[in-house]
mmCIF file of C-alpha atoms and ligand atoms in Angstrom:
data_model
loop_
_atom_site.group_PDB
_atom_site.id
_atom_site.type_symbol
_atom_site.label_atom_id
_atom_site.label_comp_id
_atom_site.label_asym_id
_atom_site.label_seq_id
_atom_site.Cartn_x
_atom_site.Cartn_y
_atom_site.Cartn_z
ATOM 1 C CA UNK A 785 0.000 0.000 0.000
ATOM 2 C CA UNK A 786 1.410 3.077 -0.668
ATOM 3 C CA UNK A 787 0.339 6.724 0.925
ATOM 4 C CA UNK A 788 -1.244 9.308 -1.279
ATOM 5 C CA UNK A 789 0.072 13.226 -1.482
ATOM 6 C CA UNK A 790 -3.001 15.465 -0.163
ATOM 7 C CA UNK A 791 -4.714 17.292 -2.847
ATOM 8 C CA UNK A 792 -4.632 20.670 -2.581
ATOM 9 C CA UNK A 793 -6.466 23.300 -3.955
ATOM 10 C CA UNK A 794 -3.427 25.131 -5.873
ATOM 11 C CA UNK A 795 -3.029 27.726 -2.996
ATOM 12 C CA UNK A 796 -1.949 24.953 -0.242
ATOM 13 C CA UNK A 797 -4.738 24.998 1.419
ATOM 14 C CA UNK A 798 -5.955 21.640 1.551
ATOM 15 C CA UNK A 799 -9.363 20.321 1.511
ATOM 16 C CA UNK A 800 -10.867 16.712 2.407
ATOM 17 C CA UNK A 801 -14.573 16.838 3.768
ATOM 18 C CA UNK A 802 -14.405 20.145 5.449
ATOM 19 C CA UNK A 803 -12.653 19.107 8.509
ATOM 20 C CA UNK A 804 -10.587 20.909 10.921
ATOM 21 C CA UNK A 805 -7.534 21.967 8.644
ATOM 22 C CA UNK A 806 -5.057 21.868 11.750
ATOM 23 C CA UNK A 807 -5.100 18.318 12.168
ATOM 24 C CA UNK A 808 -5.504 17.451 8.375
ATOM 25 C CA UNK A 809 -1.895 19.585 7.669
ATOM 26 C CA UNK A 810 -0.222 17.230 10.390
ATOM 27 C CA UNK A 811 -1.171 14.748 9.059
ATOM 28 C CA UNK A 812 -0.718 15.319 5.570
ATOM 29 C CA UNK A 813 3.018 16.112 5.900
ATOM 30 C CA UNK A 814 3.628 12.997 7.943
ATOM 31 C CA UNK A 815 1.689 11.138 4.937
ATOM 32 C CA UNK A 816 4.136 12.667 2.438
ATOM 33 C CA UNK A 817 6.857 11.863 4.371
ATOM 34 C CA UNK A 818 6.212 8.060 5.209
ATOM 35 C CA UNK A 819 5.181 8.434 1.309
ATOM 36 C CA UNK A 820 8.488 9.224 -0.071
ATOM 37 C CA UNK A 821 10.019 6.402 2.395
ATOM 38 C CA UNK A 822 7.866 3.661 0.854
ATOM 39 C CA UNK A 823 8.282 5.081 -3.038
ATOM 40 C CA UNK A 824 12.030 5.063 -2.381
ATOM 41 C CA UNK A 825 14.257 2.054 -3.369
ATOM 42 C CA UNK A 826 15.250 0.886 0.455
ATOM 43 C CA UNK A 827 19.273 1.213 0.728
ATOM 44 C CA UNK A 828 19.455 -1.503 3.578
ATOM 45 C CA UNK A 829 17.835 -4.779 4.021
ATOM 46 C CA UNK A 830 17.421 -3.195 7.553
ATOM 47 C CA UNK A 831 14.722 -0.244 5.787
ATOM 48 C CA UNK A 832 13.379 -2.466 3.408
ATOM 49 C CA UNK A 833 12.282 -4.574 6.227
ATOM 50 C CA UNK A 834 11.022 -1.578 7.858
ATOM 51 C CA UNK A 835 8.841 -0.640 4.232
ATOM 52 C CA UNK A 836 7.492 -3.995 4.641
ATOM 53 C CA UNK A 837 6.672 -3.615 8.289
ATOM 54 C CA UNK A 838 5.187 -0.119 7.486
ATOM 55 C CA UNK A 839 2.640 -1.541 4.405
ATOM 56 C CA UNK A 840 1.139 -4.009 6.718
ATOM 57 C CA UNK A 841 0.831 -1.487 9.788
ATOM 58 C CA UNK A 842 -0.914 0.952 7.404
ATOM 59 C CA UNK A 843 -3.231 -2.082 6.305
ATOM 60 C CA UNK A 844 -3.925 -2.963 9.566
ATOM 61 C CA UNK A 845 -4.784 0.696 10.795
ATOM 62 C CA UNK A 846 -6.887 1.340 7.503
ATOM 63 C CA UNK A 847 -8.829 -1.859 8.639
ATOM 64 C CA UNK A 848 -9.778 -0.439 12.045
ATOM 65 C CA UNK A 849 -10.391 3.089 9.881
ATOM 66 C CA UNK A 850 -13.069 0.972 7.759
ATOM 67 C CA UNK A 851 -14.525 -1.424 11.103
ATOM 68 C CA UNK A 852 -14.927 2.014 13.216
ATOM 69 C CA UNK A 853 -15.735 5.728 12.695
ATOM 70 C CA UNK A 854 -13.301 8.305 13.691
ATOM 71 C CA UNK A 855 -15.215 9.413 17.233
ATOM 72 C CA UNK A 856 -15.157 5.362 18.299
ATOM 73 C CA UNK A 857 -11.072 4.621 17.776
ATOM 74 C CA UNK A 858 -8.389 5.793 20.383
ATOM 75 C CA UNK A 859 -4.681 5.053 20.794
ATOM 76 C CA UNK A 860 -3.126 4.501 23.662
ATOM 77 C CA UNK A 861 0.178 6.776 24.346
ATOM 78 C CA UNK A 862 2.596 6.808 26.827
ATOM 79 C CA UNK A 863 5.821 8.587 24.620
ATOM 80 C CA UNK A 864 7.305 5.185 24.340
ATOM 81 C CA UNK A 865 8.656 4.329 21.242
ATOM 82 C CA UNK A 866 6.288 1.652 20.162
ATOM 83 C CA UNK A 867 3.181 3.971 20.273
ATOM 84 C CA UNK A 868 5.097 6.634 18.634
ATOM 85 C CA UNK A 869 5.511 4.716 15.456
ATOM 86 C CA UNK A 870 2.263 3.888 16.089
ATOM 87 C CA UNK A 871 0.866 7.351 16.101
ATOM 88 C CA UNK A 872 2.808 8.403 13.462
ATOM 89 C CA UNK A 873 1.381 5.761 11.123
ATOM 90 C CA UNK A 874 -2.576 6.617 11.937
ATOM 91 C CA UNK A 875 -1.630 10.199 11.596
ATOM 92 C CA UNK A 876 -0.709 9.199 7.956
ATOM 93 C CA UNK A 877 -3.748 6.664 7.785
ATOM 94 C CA UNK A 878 -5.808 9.562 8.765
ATOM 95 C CA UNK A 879 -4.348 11.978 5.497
ATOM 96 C CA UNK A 880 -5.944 9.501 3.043
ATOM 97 C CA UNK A 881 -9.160 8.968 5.079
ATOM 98 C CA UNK A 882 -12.528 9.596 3.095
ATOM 99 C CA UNK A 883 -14.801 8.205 5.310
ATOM 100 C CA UNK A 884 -15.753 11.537 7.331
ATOM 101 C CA UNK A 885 -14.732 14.896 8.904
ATOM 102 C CA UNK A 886 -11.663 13.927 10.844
ATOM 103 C CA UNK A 887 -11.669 15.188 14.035
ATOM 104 C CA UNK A 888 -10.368 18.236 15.500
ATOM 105 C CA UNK A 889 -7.740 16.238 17.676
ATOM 106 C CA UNK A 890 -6.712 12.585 17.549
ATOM 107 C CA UNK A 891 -8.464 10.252 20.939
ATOM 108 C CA UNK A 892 -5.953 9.538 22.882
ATOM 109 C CA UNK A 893 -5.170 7.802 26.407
ATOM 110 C CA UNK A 894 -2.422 7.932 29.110
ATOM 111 C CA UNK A 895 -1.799 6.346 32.337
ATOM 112 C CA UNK A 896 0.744 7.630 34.068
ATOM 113 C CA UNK A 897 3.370 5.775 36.099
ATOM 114 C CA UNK A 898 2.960 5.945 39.771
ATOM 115 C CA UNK A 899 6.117 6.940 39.790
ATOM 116 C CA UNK A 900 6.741 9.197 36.231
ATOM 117 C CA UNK A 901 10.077 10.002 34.432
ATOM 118 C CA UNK A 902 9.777 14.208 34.197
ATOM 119 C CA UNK A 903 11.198 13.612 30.714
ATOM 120 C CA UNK A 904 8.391 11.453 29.958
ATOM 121 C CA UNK A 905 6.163 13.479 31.005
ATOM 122 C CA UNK A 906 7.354 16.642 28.614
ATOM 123 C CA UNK A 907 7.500 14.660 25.820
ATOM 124 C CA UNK A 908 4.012 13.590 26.091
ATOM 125 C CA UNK A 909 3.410 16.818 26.104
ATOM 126 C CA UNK A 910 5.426 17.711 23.123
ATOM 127 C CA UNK A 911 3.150 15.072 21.930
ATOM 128 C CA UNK A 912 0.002 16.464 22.616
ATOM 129 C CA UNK A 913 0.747 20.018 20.443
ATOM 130 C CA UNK A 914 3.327 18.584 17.750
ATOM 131 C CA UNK A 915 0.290 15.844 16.847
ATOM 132 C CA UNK A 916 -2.674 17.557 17.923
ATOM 133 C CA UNK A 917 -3.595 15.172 20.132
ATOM 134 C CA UNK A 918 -7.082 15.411 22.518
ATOM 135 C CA UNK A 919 -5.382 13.449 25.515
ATOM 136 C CA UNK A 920 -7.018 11.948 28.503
ATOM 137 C CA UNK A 921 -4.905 11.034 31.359
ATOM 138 C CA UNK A 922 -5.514 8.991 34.263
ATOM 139 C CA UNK A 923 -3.227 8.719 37.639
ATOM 140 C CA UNK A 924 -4.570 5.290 38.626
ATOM 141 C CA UNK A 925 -4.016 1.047 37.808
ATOM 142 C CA UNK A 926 -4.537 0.591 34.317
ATOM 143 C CA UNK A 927 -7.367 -1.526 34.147
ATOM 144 C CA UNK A 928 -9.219 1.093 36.683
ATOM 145 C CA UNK A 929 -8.130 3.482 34.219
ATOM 146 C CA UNK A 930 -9.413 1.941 31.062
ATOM 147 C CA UNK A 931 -12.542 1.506 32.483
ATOM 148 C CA UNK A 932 -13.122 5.195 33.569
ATOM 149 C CA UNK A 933 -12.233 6.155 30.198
ATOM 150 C CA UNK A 934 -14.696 4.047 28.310
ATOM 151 C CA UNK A 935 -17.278 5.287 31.313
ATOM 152 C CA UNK A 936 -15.854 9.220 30.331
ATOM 153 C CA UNK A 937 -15.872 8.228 26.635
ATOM 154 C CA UNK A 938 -18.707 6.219 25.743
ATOM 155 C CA UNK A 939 -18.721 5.915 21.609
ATOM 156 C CA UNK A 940 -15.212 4.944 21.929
ATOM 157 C CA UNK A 941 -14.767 0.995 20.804
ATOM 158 C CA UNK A 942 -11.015 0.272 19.587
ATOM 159 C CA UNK A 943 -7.698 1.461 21.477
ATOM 160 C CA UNK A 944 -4.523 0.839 19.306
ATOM 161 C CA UNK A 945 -1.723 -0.140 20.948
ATOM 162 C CA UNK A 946 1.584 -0.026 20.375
ATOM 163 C CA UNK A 947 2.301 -3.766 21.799
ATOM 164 C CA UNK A 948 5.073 -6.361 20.351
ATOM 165 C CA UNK A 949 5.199 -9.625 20.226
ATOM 166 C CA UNK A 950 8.101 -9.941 22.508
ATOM 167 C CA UNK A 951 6.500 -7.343 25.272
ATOM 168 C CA UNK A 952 5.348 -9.742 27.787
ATOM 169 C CA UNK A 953 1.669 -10.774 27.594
ATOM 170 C CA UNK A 954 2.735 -10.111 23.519
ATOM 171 C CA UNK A 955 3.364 -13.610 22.344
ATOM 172 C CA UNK A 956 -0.555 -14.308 21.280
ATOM 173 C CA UNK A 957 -1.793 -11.162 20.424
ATOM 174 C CA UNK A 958 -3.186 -11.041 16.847
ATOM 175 C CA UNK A 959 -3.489 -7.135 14.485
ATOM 176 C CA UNK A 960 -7.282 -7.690 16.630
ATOM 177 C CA UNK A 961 -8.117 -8.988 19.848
ATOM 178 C CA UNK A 962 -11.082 -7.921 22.304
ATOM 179 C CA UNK A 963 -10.078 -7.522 25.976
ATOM 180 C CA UNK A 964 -9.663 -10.263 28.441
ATOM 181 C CA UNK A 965 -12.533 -11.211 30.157
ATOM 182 C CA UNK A 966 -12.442 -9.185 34.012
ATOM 183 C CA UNK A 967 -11.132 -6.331 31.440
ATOM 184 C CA UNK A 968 -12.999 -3.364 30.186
ATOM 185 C CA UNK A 969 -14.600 -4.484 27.126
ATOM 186 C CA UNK A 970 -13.070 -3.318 23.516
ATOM 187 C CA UNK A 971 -11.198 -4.209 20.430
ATOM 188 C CA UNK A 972 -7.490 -3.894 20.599
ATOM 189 C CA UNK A 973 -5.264 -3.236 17.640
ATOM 190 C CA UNK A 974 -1.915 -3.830 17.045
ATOM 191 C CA UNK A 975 -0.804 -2.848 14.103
ATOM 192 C CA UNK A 976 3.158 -2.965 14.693
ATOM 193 C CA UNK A 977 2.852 -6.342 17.003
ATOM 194 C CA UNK A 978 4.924 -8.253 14.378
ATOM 195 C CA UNK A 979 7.601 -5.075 14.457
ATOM 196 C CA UNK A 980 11.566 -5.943 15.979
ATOM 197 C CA UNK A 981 12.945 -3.756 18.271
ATOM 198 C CA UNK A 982 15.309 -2.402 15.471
ATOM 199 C CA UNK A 983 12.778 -1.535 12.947
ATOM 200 C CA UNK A 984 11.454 0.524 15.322
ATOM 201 C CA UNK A 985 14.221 2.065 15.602
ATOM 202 C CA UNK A 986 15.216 2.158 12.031
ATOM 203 C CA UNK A 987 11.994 3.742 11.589
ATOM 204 C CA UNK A 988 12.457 6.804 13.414
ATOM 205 C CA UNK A 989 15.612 7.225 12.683
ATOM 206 C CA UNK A 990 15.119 7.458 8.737
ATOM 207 C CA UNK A 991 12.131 9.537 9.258
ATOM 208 C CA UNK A 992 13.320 11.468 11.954
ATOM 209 C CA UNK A 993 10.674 11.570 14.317
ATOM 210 C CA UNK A 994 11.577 13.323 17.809
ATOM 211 C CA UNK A 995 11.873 10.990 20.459
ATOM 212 C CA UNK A 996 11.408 11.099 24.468
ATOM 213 C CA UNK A 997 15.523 12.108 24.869
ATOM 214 C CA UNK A 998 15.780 8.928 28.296
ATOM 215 C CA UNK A 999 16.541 6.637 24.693
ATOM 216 C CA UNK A 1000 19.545 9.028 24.175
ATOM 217 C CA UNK A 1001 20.853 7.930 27.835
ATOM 218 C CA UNK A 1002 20.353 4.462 27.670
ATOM 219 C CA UNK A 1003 17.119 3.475 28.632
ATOM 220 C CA UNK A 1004 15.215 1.328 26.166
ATOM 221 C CA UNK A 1005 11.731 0.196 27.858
ATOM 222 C CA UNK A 1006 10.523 2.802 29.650
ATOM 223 C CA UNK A 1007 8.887 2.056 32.958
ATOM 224 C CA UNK A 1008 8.369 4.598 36.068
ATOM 225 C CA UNK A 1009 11.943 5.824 38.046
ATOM 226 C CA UNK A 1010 11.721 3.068 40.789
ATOM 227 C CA UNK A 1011 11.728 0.453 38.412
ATOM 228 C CA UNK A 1012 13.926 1.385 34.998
ATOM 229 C CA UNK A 1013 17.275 2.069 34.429
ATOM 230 C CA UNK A 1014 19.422 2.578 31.520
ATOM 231 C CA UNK A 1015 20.195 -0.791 29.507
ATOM 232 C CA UNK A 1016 23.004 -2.623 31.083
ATOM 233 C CA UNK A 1017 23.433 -3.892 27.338
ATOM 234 C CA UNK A 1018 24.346 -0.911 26.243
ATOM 235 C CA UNK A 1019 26.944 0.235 29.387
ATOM 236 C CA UNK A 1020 30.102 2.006 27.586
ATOM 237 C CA UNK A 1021 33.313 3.009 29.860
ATOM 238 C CA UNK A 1022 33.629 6.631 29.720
ATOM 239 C CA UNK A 1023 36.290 9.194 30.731
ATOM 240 C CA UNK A 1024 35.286 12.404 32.728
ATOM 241 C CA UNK A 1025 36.997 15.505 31.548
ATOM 242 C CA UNK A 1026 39.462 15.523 34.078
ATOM 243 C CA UNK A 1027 40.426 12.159 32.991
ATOM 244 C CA UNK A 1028 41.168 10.744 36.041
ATOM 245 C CA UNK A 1029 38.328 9.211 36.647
ATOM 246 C CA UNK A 1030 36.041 6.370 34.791
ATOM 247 C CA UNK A 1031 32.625 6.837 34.791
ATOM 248 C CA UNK A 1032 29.721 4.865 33.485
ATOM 249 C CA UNK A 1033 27.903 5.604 30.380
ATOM 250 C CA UNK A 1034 25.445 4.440 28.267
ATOM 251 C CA UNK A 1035 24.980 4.611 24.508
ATOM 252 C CA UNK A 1036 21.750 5.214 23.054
ATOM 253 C CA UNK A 1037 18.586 2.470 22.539
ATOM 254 C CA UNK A 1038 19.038 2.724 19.109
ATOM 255 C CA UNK A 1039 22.352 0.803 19.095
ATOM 256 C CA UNK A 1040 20.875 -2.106 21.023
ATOM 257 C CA UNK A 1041 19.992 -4.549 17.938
ATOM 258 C CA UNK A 1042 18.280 -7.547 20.073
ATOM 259 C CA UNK A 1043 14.904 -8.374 20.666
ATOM 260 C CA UNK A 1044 15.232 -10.005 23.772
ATOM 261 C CA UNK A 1045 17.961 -7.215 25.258
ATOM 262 C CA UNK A 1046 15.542 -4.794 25.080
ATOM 263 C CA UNK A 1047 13.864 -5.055 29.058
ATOM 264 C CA UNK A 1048 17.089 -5.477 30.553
ATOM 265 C CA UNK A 1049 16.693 -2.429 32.130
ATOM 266 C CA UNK A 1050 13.240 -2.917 33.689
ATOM 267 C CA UNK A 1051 13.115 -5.302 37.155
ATOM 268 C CA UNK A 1052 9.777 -6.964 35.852
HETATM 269 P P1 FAD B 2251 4.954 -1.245 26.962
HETATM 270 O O1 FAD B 2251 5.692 -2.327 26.228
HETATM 271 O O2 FAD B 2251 5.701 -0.152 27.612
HETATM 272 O O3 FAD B 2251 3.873 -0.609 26.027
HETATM 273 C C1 FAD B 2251 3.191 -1.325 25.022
HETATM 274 C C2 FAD B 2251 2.084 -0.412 24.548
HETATM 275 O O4 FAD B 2251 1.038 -0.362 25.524
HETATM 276 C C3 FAD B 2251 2.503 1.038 24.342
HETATM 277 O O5 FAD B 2251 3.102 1.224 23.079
HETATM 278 C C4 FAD B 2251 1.207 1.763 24.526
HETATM 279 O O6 FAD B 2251 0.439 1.706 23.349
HETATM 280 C C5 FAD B 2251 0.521 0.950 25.604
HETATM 281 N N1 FAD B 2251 0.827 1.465 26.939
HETATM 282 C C6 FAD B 2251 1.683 0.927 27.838
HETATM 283 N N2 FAD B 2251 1.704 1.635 28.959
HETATM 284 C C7 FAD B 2251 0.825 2.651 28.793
HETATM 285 C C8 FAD B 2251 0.390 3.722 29.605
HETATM 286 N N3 FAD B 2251 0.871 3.874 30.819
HETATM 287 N N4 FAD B 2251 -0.513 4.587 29.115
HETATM 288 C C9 FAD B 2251 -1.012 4.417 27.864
HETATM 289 N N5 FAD B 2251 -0.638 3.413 27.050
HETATM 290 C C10 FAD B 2251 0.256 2.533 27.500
HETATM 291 N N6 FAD B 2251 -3.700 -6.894 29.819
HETATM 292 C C11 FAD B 2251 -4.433 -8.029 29.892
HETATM 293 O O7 FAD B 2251 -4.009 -8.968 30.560
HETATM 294 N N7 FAD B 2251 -5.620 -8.150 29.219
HETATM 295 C C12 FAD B 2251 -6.116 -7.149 28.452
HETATM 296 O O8 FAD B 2251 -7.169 -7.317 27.856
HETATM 297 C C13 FAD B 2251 -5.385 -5.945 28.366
HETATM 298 N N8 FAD B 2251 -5.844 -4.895 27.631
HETATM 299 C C14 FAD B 2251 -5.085 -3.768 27.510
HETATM 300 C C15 FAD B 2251 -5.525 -2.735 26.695
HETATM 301 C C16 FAD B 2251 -4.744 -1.586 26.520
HETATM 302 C C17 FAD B 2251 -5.212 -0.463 25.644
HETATM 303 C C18 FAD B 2251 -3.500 -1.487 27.189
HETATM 304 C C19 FAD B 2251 -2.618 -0.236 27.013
HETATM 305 C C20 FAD B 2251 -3.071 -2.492 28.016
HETATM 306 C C21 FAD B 2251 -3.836 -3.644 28.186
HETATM 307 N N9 FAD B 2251 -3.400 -4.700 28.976
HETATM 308 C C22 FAD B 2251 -4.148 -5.852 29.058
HETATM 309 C C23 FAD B 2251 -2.135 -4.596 29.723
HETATM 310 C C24 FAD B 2251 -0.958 -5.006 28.841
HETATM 311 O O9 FAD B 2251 -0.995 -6.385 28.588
HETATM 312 C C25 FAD B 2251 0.376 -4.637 29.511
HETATM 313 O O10 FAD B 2251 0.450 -5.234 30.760
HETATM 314 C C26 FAD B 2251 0.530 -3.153 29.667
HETATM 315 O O11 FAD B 2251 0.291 -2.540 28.422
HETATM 316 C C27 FAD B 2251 1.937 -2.740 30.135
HETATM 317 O O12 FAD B 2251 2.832 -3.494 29.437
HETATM 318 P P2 FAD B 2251 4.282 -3.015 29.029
HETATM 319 O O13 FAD B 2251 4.980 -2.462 30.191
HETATM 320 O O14 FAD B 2251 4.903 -4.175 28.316
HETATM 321 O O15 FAD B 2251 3.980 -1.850 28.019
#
């Protein structure tokens, strides 16, 4: 599948249905950029993985776009990297969407840590105004959370999420699966389940998509401050200025290549 260019109207001002143009411009120049990436002979096996990975997201997302209307789909966001492709990729969905006004800003949910990274926490925020984003969040367990949501939210019937197959409780999850029973009842979609840790990576690397800066240091699952730490996978020996000294330091997530290295900084 391949991304269409908005049409414009000749004085770049877009128009699709009438809808709020402020969402409809974000996400029409994150559709012409994952655009150009597809269209574009990959250079690596690495990227043209990632192409691949990126076609069957986008089928997957345009699937929920045809099973539910705008107002009844949400994603849920926490600034992790996973959910960031994620968003990126409806964002683009949402550019070639003909099925109704799209909305003035994108559903989405947050449930923040009991114990929250302040970094975290900003770059949701970036979040919210870089993607337009209309974003609920709770302070509370997650399944408590969920289910004041859907109670605060009632058309809502999908939540994306930004889940992989080798996140724990990932291993069975298919692109669609209802909640557990004793959970809040609605669809889940994960569209980037089948995605490695390193296409992830790849992908927001190539397309240069601002990340929560904790990757930079080291970290590469994040968690809440009592129980994350920087990858031990990823520990380099570094010098401090004075030289006399060693001191530990980490190099980015990015250069972590492994699957299964990736929680080594969590303790569960
Ligand atoms: P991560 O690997 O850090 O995140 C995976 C994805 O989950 C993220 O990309 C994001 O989309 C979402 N996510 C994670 N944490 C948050 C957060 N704090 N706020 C918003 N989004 C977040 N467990 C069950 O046993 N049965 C269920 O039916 C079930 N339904 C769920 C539905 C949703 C929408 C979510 C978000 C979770 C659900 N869970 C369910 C819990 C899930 O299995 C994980 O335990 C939980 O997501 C945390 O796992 P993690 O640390 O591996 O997340």
């Amino acid at each position: 599948m391949s991304l269409r260019a908005p049409e414009d109207t000749g004085d770049n001002t877009p128009i699709v249905n009438g809808h709020d143009e402020s969402i409809y411009s974000t996400c029409a120049a994150l559709a012409t950029s994952v655009n150009a990436f597809l269209e574009t002979e990959a250079p690596t096996p690495m990227l043209k993985a990632v192409q691949e990975q990126t076609r069957i997201a986008l089928g997957v997302i345009d699937e929920a776009l045809d099973r539910y209307s705008l107002d009844e789909i949400s994603l849920s966001y926490n600034g992790g990297k996973d959910c960031l492709v994620l968003l990126i990729l409806l964002l683009c969905s949402l550019a070639n969407h003909k099925k109704g006004a799209l909305p003035k800003a994108l559903h989405t949910v947050y449930i923040v840590s009991k114990h929250p990274f302040a970094e975290v926490g900003a770059f949701v925020d970036e979040s919210v105004s870089t993607y337009k984003l209309d974003l609920v969040r709770y302070a509370m367990p997650m399944k408590e959370a969920f289910r004041k949501y859907l109670d605060e939210h009632k058309k809502i019937k999908a939540i994306l999420v930004g889940t992989r197959r080798t996140d724990p409780h990932g291993e069975n999850l298919t692109h669609f699966d209802p909640t557990d029973s004793g959970w809040p009842a609605f669809m889940r979609v994960h569209p980037v389940i089948d995605w490695h840790y390193a296409e992830i990576w790849a992908f927001i690397r190539h397309l240069e998509i601002p990340y929560c800066p904790l990757y930079d240091q080291g970290y590469t699952s994040l968690g809440g401050t009592t129980d994350t730490h920087p990858n031990p996978a990823l520990k380099a020996e570094g010098k401090d200025e004075d030289k006399k000294s060693s001191h530990q330091t980490f190099k980015p997530a990015y250069e972590l290549m492994e699957d299964n290295a990736e929680r080594l900084g969590r303790d569960w």
